[in-house]
Amino acid sequence: MVAKKVFVGLFGILLLLSIVPTTTATKESDLTLVILVSDNEADLTLAQKLGESMNLTIFITSWGVYDPNITAEIMSAAPDKVLIIGGPAAVPKDYEEDLSDMGIEWARIWGNDRYETNIKVLEYVLENYPEILDNVKIIIAHGRDIGALKKIKVEKAFPVYIDTNKTDNQTQILAMIKVTHIIIIKTPFSENATEMMEKRIRKEMKVNVTKEEANITAGMAWETIEIAENKILLAKELLENESVKVPAAERLILLAEKELENAKEAYDEGKYGKAYGQAIAAKAHAEAVIRMAGEKREIMLRTNQTLRIEIRIEKLERIMTKFEKIGLNMTEERTLLEELKDAFKEGDYERAEELINQLRDTIKEKFHTEKLIIREKWKEKGRNKHRPNKG
């Protein structure tokens, strides 16, 4: 479940969790790994496929938005290492800092866009868990074709994303993988890119190729419109925040809203293909605004000590609350937190910074001392979640 929340002047989003089936690892097999990824459809689908293959818990943050609740949730799973899938524009660097502060190892797997990130993840798997890709089935789809990406989710396969100018590296990675079967998912939105890729594969590779054509239905078009609308709402929420002003983004918001209006008009006229394409364009422009707001926020945090302290206090308090819920004694930490809040209210920021570091170190020590207990509580939570009700 994904729940939106406003916090410290920023629009946040609670996590969506996914726990999925298992495989064997060759390296890092002694570590408890989890994945952190944004709700970008391409990155998320890729992360889910990796999670299915490695039995990993997946934590999902809203694209381009930092939420301290996500850090608290990750800590409640007590991982040894976090695999971050996606670039800093998608999964903000704040999460890296949080994990480092708590002594949790992390690795970011990413490229300059969803296509490069896709390749980097496959390269990571080839290097660290090559058996996962032995005789694997590959599904090829346009990286922005939401309908095609949704179709990938129901298949037991790894995705390779393409665009009309994104086929060279994709062909190379396919040659490195022991592929037995390639499925190409085609919609009217992605027709040019998929046909171009199909010709390359048939010419350069000896592999079984299957094409699946998916029409853009009314349901697919409307779902994409809703996704675009939510992205625009998030972008506007960030812009309306007094501390995050991005003048150049106003034009993009207007453009996104116009595209969304066009999408709805086309939908009402039964032109679902046009509605689908306009909604995807609106979503892309809204995400550009979210990226701008994120960049502005990074600058603010470097210069606005008050905001920085507020966010750190909320993050530490969220972690403490999570630990209290599983039965850890946080009395010492609560005392420090109250002292910290008093110093902050009194404007003694130097003292507040000192207490933040002290509280962080105390929580970090407890986390590593009680890690096995915390992890077992997380596993028990997962078992209870999937246990049938009696009665």
GROMACS .gro file of N, CA, C and O in nm, residues 1 15-20 57-58 377-389:
model
   88
    1MET      N    1   0.086  -0.118   0.000
    1MET     CA    2   0.000   0.000   0.000
    1MET      C    3   0.089   0.121   0.000
    1MET      O    4   0.188   0.126   0.071
   15LEU      N    5   0.576   0.368   0.213
   15LEU     CA    6   0.626   0.264   0.125
   15LEU      C    7   0.524   0.160   0.086
   15LEU      O    8   0.422   0.143   0.149
   16LEU      N    9   0.560   0.095  -0.025
   16LEU     CA   10   0.488  -0.025  -0.069
   16LEU      C   11   0.588  -0.138  -0.051
   16LEU      O   12   0.702  -0.123  -0.087
   17LEU      N   13   0.546  -0.246   0.011
   17LEU     CA   14   0.637  -0.358   0.033
   17LEU      C   15   0.598  -0.476  -0.053
   17LEU      O   16   0.482  -0.502  -0.076
   18SER      N   17   0.700  -0.547  -0.097
   18SER     CA   18   0.673  -0.669  -0.173
   18SER      C   19   0.770  -0.776  -0.127
   18SER      O   20   0.889  -0.754  -0.128
   19ILE      N   21   0.719  -0.891  -0.086
   19ILE     CA   22   0.805  -1.001  -0.044
   19ILE      C   23   0.780  -1.118  -0.137
   19ILE      O   24   0.668  -1.161  -0.153
   20VAL      N   25   0.886  -1.170  -0.199
   20VAL     CA   26   0.868  -1.266  -0.310
   20VAL      C   27   0.964  -1.385  -0.304
   20VAL      O   28   1.055  -1.387  -0.226
   57THR      N   29   1.311  -0.850  -0.006
   57THR     CA   30   1.208  -0.752   0.024
   57THR      C   31   1.237  -0.624  -0.055
   57THR      O   32   1.352  -0.583  -0.068
   58ILE      N   33   1.131  -0.564  -0.107
   58ILE     CA   34   1.146  -0.443  -0.187
   58ILE      C   35   1.077  -0.326  -0.116
   58ILE      O   36   0.962  -0.336  -0.077
  377LYS      N   37   1.187  -1.035   1.414
  377LYS     CA   38   1.055  -0.973   1.428
  377LYS      C   39   0.999  -0.936   1.290
  377LYS      O   40   0.879  -0.950   1.265
  378TRP      N   41   1.087  -0.889   1.201
  378TRP     CA   42   1.044  -0.855   1.065
  378TRP      C   43   0.995  -0.980   0.991
  378TRP      O   44   0.892  -0.978   0.924
  379LYS      N   45   1.071  -1.088   1.004
  379LYS     CA   46   1.032  -1.213   0.939
  379LYS      C   47   0.900  -1.264   0.993
  379LYS      O   48   0.815  -1.314   0.919
  380GLU      N   49   0.881  -1.251   1.124
  380GLU     CA   50   0.756  -1.295   1.186
  380GLU      C   51   0.639  -1.212   1.134
  380GLU      O   52   0.530  -1.265   1.109
  381LYS      N   53   0.664  -1.084   1.115
  381LYS     CA   54   0.561  -0.996   1.059
  381LYS      C   55   0.521  -1.043   0.919
  381LYS      O   56   0.402  -1.046   0.885
  382GLY      N   57   0.620  -1.084   0.840
  382GLY     CA   58   0.592  -1.135   0.706
  382GLY      C   59   0.516  -1.266   0.710
  382GLY      O   60   0.425  -1.288   0.630
  383ARG      N   61   0.552  -1.353   0.804
  383ARG     CA   62   0.482  -1.482   0.816
  383ARG      C   63   0.337  -1.460   0.857
  383ARG      O   64   0.245  -1.523   0.805
  384ASN      N   65   0.315  -1.369   0.951
  384ASN     CA   66   0.179  -1.341   0.995
  384ASN      C   67   0.095  -1.280   0.884
  384ASN      O   68  -0.025  -1.305   0.873
  385LYS      N   69   0.162  -1.198   0.801
  385LYS     CA   70   0.092  -1.132   0.690
  385LYS      C   71   0.033  -1.233   0.593
  385LYS      O   72  -0.075  -1.213   0.538
  386HIS      N   73   0.105  -1.343   0.573
  386HIS     CA   74   0.061  -1.443   0.474
  386HIS      C   75  -0.009  -1.563   0.538
  386HIS      O   76  -0.044  -1.655   0.469
  387ARG      N   77  -0.027  -1.559   0.671
  387ARG     CA   78  -0.093  -1.672   0.739
  387ARG      C   79  -0.243  -1.660   0.724
  387ARG      O   80  -0.301  -1.552   0.749
  388PRO      N   81  -0.312  -1.770   0.685
  388PRO     CA   82  -0.459  -1.762   0.670
  388PRO      C   83  -0.529  -1.738   0.803
  388PRO      O   84  -0.483  -1.784   0.907
  389ASN      N   85  -0.640  -1.664   0.798
  389ASN     CA   86  -0.717  -1.639   0.919
  389ASN      C   87  -0.794  -1.763   0.961
  389ASN      O   88  -0.839  -1.840   0.876
   0.00000   0.00000   0.00000
